[in-house]
Short mmCIF file of C-alpha atoms in Angstrom, two decimals:
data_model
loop_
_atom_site.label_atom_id
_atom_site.label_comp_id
_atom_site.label_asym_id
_atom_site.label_seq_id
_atom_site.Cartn_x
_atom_site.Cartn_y
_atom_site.Cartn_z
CA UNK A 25 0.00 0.00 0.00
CA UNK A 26 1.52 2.88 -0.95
CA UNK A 27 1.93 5.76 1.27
CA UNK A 28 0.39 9.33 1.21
CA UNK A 29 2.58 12.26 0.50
CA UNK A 30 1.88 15.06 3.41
CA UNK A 31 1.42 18.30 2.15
CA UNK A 32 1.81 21.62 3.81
CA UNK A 33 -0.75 23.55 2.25
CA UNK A 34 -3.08 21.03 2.07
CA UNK A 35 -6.39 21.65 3.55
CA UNK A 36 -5.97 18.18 6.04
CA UNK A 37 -2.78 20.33 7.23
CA UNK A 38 -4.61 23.61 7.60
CA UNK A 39 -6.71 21.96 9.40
CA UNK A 40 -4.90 19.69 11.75
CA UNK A 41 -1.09 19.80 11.23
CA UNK A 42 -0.84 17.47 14.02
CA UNK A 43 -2.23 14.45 12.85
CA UNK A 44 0.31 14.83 10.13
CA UNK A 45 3.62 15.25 11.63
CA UNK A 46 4.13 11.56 11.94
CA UNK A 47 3.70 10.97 8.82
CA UNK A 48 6.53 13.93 7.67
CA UNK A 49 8.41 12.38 10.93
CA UNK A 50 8.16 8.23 10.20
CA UNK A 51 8.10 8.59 5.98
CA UNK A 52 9.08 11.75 5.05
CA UNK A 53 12.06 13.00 7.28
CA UNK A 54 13.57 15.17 4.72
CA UNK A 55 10.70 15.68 1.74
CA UNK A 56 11.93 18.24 -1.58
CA UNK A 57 8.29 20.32 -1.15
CA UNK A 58 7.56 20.99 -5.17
CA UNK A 59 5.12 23.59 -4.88
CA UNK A 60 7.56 26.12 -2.90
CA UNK A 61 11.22 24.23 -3.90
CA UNK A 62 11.52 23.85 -0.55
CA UNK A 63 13.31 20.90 1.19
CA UNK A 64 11.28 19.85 4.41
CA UNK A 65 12.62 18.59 7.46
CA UNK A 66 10.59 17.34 10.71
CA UNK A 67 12.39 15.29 12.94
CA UNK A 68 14.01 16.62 15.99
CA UNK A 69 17.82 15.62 15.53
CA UNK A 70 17.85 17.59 12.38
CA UNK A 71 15.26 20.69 12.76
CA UNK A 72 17.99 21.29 16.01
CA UNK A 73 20.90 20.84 13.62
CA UNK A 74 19.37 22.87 10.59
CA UNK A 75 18.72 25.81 13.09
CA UNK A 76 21.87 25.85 15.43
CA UNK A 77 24.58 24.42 13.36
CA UNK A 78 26.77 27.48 11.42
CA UNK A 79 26.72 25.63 7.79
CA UNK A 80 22.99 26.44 8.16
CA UNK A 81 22.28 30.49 7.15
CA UNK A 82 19.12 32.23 8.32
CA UNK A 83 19.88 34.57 5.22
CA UNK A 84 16.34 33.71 3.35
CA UNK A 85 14.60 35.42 5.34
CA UNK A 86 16.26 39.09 4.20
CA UNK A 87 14.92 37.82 0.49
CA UNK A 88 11.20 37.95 1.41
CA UNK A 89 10.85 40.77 4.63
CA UNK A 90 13.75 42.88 3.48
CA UNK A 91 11.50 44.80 1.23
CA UNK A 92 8.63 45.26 3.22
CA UNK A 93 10.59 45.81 6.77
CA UNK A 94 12.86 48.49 5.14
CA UNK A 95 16.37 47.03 5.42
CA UNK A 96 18.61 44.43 6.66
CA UNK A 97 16.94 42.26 9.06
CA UNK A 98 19.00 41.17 12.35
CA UNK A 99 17.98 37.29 11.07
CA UNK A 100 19.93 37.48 8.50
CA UNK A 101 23.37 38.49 9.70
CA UNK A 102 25.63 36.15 10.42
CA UNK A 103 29.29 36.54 12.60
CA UNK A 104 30.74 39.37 13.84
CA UNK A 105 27.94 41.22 12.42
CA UNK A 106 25.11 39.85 14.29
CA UNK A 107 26.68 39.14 17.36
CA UNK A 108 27.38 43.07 17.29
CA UNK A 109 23.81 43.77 16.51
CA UNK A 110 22.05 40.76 19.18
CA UNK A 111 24.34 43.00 21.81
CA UNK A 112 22.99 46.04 20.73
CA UNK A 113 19.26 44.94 21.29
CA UNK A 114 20.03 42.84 24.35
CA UNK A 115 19.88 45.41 27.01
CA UNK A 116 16.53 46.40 26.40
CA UNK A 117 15.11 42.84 26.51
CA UNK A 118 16.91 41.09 29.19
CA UNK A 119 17.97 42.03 32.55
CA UNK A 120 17.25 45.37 34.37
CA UNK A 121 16.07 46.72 30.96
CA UNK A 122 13.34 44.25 30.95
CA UNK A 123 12.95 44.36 34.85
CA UNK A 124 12.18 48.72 34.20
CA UNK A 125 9.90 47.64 31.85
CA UNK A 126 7.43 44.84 33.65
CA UNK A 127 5.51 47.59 35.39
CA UNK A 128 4.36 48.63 32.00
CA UNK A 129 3.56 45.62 30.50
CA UNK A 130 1.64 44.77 33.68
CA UNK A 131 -0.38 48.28 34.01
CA UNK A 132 -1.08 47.33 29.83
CA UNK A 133 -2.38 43.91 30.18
CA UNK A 134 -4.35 45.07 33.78
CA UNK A 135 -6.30 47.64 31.38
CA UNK A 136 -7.01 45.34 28.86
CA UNK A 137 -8.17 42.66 31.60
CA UNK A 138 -10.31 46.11 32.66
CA UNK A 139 -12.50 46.26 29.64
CA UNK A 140 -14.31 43.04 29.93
CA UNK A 141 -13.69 41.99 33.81
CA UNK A 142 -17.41 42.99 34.90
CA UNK A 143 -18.77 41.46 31.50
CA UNK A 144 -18.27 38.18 32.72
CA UNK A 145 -17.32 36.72 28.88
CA UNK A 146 -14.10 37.71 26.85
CA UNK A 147 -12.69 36.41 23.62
CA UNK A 148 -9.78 35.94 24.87
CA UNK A 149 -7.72 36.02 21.55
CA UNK A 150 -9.74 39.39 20.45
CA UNK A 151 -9.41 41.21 23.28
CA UNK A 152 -6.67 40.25 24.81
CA UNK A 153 -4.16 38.09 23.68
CA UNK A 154 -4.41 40.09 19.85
CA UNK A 155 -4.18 43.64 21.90
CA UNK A 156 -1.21 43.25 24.64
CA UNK A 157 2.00 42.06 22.60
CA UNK A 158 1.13 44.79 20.21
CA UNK A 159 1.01 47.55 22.57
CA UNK A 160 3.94 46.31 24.73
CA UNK A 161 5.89 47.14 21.19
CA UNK A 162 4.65 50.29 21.03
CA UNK A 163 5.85 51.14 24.72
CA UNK A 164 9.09 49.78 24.01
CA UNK A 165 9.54 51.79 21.13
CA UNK A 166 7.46 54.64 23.21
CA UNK A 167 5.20 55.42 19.67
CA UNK A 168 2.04 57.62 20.36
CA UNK A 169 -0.93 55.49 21.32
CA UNK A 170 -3.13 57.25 19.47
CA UNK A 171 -1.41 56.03 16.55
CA UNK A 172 -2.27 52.58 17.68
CA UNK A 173 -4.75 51.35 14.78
CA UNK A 174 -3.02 52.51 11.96
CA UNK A 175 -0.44 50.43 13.20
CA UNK A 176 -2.45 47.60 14.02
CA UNK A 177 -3.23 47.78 10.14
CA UNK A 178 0.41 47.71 8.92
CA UNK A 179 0.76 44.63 11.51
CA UNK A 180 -2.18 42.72 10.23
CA UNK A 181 -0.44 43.11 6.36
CA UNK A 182 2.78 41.75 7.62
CA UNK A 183 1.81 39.11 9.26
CA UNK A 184 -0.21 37.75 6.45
CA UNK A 185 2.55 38.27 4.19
CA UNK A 186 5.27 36.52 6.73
CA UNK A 187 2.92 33.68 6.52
CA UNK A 188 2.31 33.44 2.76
CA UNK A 189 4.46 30.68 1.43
CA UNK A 190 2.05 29.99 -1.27
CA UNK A 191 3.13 33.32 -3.12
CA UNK A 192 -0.58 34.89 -3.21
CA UNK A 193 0.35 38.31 -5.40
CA UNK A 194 -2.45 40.06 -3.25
CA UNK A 195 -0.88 39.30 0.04
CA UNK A 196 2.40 41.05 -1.30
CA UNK A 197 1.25 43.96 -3.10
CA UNK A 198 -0.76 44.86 0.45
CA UNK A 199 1.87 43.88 2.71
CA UNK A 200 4.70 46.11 -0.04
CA UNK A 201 2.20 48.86 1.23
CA UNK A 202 2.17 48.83 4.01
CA UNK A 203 5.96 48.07 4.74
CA UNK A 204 6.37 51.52 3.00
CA UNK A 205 3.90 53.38 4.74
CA UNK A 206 5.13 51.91 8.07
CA UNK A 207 8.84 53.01 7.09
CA UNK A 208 7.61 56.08 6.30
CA UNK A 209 6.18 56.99 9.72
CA UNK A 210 8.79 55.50 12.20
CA UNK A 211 11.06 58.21 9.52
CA UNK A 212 9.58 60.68 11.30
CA UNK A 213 9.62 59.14 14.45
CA UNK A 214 13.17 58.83 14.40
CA UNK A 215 14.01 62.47 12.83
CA UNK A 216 12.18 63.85 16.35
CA UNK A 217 14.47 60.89 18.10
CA UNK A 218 17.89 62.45 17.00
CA UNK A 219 17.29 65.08 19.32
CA UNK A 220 16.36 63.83 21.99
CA UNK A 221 17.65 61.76 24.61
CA UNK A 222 15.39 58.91 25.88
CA UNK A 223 15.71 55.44 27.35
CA UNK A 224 13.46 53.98 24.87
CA UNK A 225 14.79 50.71 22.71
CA UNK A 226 14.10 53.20 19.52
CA UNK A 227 16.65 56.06 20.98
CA UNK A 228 18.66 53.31 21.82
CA UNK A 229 19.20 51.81 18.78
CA UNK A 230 19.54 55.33 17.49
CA UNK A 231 22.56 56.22 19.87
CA UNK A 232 24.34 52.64 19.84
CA UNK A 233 27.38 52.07 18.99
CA UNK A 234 28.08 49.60 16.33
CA UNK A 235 31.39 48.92 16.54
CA UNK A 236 32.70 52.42 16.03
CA UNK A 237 29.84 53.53 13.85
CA UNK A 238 26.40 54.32 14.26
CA UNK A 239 23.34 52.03 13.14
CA UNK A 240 22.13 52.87 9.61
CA UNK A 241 18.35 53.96 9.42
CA UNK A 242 17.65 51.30 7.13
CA UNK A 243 18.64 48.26 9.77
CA UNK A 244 16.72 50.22 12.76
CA UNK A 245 13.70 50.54 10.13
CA UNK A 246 14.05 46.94 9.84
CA UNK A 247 14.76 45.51 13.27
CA UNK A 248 11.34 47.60 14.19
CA UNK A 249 9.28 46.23 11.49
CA UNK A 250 10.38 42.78 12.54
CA UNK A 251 9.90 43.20 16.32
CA UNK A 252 6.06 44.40 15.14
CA UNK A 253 5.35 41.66 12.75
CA UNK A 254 7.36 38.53 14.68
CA UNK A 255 7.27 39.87 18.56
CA UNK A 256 3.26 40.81 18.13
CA UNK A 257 1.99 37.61 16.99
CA UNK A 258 3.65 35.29 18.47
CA UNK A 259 3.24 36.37 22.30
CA UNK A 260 -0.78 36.60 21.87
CA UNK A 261 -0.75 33.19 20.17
CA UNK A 262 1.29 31.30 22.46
CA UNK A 263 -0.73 33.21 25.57
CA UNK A 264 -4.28 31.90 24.16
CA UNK A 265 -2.77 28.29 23.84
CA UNK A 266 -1.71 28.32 27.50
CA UNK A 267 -5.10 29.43 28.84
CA UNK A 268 -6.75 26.50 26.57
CA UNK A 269 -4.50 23.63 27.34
CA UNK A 270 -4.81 24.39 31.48
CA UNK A 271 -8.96 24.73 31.12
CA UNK A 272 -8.53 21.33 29.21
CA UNK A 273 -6.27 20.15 31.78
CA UNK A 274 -8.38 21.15 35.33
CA UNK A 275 -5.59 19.51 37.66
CA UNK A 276 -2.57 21.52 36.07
CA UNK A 277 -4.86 24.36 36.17
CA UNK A 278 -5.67 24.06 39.99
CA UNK A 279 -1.62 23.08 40.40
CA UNK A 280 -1.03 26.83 38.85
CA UNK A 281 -3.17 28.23 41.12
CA UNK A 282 -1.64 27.00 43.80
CA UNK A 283 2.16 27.46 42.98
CA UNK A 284 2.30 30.42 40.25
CA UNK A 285 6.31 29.46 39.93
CA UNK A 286 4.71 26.79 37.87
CA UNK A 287 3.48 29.54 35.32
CA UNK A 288 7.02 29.42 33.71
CA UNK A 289 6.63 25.36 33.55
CA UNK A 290 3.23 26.01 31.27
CA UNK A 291 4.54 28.79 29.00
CA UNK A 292 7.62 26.03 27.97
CA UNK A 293 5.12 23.38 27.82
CA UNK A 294 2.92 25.66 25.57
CA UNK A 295 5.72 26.42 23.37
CA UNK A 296 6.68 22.73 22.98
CA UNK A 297 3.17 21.26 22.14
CA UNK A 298 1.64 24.14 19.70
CA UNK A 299 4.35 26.40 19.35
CA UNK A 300 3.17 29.73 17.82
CA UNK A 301 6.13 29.92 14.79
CA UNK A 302 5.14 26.42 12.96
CA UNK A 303 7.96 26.73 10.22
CA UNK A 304 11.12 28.05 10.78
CA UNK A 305 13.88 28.87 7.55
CA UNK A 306 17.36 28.23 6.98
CA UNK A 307 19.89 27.97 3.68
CA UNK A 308 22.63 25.40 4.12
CA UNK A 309 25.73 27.30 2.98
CA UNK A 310 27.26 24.15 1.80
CA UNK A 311 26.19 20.57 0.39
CA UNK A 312 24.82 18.86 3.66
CA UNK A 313 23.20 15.19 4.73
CA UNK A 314 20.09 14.92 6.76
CA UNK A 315 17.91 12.01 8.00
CA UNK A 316 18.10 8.59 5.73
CA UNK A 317 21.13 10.06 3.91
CA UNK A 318 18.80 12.79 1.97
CA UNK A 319 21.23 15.24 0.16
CA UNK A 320 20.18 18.72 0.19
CA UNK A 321 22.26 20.97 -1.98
CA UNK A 322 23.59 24.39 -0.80
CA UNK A 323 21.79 27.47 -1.30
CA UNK A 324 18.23 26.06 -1.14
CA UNK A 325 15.58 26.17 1.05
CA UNK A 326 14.84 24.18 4.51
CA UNK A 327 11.79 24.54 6.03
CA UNK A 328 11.70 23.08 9.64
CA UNK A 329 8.67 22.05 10.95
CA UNK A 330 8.84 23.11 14.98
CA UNK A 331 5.72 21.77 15.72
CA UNK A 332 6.49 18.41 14.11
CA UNK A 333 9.73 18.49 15.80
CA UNK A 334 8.83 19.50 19.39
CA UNK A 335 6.45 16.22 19.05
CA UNK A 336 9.03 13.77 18.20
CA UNK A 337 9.15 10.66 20.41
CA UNK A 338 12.35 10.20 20.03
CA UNK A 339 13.25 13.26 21.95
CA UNK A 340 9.98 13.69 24.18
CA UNK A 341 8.26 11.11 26.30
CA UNK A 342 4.56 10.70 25.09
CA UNK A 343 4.87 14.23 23.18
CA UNK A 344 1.02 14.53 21.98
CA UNK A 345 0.20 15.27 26.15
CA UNK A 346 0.27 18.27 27.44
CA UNK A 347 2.34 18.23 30.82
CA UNK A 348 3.48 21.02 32.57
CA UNK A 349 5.30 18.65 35.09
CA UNK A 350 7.32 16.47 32.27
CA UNK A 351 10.39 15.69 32.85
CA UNK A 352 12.30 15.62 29.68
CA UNK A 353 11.63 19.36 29.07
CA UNK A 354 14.39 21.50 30.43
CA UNK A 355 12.33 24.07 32.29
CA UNK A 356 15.59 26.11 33.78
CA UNK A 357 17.08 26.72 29.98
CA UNK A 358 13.67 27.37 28.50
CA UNK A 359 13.68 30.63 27.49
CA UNK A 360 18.18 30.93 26.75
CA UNK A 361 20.08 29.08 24.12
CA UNK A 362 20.20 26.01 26.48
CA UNK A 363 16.25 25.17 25.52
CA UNK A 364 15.54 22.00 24.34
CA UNK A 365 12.52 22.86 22.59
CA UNK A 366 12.96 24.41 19.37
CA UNK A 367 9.99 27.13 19.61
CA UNK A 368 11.88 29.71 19.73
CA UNK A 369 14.53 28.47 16.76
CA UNK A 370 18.23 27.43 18.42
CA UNK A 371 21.52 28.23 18.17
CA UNK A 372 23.06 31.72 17.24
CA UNK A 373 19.56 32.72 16.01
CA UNK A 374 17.86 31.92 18.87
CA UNK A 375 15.07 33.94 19.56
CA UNK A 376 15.84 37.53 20.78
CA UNK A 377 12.71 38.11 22.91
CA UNK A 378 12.43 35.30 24.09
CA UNK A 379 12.35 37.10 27.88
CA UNK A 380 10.28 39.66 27.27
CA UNK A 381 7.48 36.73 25.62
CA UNK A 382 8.29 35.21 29.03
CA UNK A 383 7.24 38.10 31.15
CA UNK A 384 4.47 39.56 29.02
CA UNK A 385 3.02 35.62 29.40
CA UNK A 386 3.66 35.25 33.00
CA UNK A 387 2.05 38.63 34.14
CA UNK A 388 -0.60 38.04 31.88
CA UNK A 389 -1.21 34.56 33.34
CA UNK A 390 -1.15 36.08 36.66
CA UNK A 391 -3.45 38.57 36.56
CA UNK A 392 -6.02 35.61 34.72
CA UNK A 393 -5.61 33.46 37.76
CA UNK A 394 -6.06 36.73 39.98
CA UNK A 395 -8.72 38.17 38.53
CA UNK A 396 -11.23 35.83 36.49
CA UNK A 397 -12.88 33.52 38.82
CA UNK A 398 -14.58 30.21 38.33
CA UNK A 399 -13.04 30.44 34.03
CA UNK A 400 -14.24 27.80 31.48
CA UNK A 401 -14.91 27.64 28.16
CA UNK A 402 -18.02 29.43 26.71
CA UNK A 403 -21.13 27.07 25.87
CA UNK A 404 -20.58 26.13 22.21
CA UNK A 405 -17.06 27.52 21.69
CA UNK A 406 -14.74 25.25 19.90
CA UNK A 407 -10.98 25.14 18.91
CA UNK A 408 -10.11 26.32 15.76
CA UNK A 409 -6.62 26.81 14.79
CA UNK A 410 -5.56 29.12 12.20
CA UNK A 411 -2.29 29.49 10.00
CA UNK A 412 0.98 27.49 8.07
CA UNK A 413 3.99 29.35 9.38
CA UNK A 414 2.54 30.85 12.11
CA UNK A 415 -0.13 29.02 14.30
CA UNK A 416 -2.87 29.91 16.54
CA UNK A 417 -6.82 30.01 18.04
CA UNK A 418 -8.92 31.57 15.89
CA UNK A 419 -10.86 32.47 19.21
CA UNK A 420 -11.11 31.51 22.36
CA UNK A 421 -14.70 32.42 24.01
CA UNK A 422 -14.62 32.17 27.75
CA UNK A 423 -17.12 32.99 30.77
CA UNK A 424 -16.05 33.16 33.97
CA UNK A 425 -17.53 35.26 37.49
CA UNK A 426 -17.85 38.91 37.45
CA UNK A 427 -15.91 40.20 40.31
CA UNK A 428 -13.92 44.08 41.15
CA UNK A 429 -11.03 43.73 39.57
CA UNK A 430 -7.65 42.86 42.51
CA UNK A 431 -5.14 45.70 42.58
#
């Protein structure tokens, strides 16, 4: 009997990408994708090798988001170059610089809680987990609120076009648009910058030294429309999937409530069993070998399926359960280079906010547990997942007991 080839943008794997990964995993380890000329790659061993090793370039990714970002994105430097530019950025997303900037992210996701506490029902993903990584951004980067829906708009267009690995011409014109527009008004953000001296990341990067030279506009233009498009999305995803899995799972939840160190254990659980970023993109810079001797020439594309990955039993114990309590998930190294999950990529390239996704989770996930008594799902509501590259709840409709909010 002759086996079925998988196909990422089939409808079976719009739907449910998780009933497929075996197959890519068990049959398929390293498939040539002919619709995008893409080499796929799903097993654990070599999604970890393809994303940490240095023969492997995240350069691919300046091809398609160069454009619309503005510039140079910090993904695809490699060296001297990007370990100048990752220790640029790092102060303002690790450390005291992320410490000076909880109390924000806390007094942004306690106003958003706000709007719908005495409702009794939220949407989660609508109102909450869609709003909070968005406007943490715009904090760090200290833009105007009132200019927040315009650039909700130019977020929406890049996200659609990050995901769009079928080439839809629509998608890009839209998303070329906006990219432009959006350069166009962080221009002028940073012309009123110059002169000034704040403690903002945007005044930051505008004031850094890169190794005896200043940033050019065109990479801060691009690291800004990449923290939007990449920070944004993933953070509200990955939030709404930890909220789910714990009302699904009643005695985690309760275990939570009663020890919030264990937030940290669900967020790295979260990210291992439906990690938000469902493909991740490298070039191998030379000829190289994967699983069952595959050769994959230099120069062309890898797509590495996290999800697929994360869910391979030959690295996890019983990886299709959710458990915040497993132990062959390194909890400590979670959220560093040391993870061994591979949600947030690995290696050099690992991701960059990776901390600040941390905290805007955990303080979210706090004030939940604080504030929404008696949560469950609404009558009716089910789970419907959404997206290729990126992955997430359509919705997420829950009731739970009106109450004054807990200061």
């Amino acid at each position: 009997m002759s086996v079925v080839v998988p196909d990422i943008l089939s409808p079976e794997f719009a739907a449910d990408p998780y009933g497929l990964y075996a197959s890519f995993r068990e049959d398929f380890p390293v498939l040539l994708h002919e619709p995008t000329g893409a080499y796929i790659t799903s097993r654990y061993e070599d999604v970890s090798r393809v994303l940490s090793e240095p023969e492997f370039s995240a350069r691919c990714y300046g091809r398609f988001l160069g454009a619309v970002v503005g510039g140079r994105v910090i993904l695809e430097l490699e060296g001297r170059e990007h370990t100048a530019h990752r220790r640029l950025v790092n102060p303002a997303v690790h450390g005291a610089g992320l410490k000076r900037i909880e109390g924000e992210i806390e007094e942004i996701e306690r106003s958003l809680l706000s709007k719908f506490i005495a409702r009794g029902s939220v949407d989660l993903v609508r109102e909450f987990g869609d709003e909070f990584p968005i406007e943490v951004i715009m904090r760090l980067l200290a833009l105007p609120v009132a200019d927040g829906e315009q650039i909700r708009r130019w977020y929406t267009s890049n996200v659609r076009f990050a995901s769009n690995i079928s080439g839809d011409p629509d998608v890009t014109a839209e998303a070329m648009e906006a990219g432009a527009a959006f350069q166009a008004y962080l221009r002028e953000r940073i012309a009123e910058r110059r002169s000034s001296d704040g403690d903002d990341l945007l005044s930051m990067l505008l004031s850094a030294d890169l190794e005896g030279e200043r940033m050019p506009e065109e990479e801060i233009l691009a690291f800004c429309g990449l923290l939007l498009t990449a920070g944004g999305e993933t953070a509200g995803k990955a939030f709404a999937n930890m909220v789910r899995h714990l009302l699904e799972h009643p005695d985690q939840l309760e275990a939570v409530k009663a020890d919030r160190s264990l937030i940290e254990r669900a967020i790295a659980e979260t990210l291992r069993f439906t990690p938000p970023n469902v493909i991740l993109q490298r070039e191998p810079l030379i000829d190289v070998t994967l699983s069952n001797g595959a050769q994959i020439p230099r120069d062309s594309t890898i797509m590495c399926l996290v999800g697929a990955a994360n869910r391979d039993p030959r690295h996890f114990t019983d990886p299709d359960s959710f458990e915040i309590n497993r132990e062959d998930l390194a909890f400590r190294q979670a959220f560093a280079g040391g993870a061994n999950h591979v949600a947030f990529g690995a290696g050099r390239h690992f991701c960059l906010g990776a901390h600040l996704a941390r905290a805007m989770l955990s303080i979210g996930m706090n004030l939940i547990l604080d504030n929404l008594e008696d949560l469950r799902f609404a009558d009716g509501w089910q789970p419907v997942e959404r997206g290729i590259v990126t992955r997430g709840l359509e919705s997420l409709k829950l009731e739970f007991t009106p109450r004054a909010m807990v200061r």
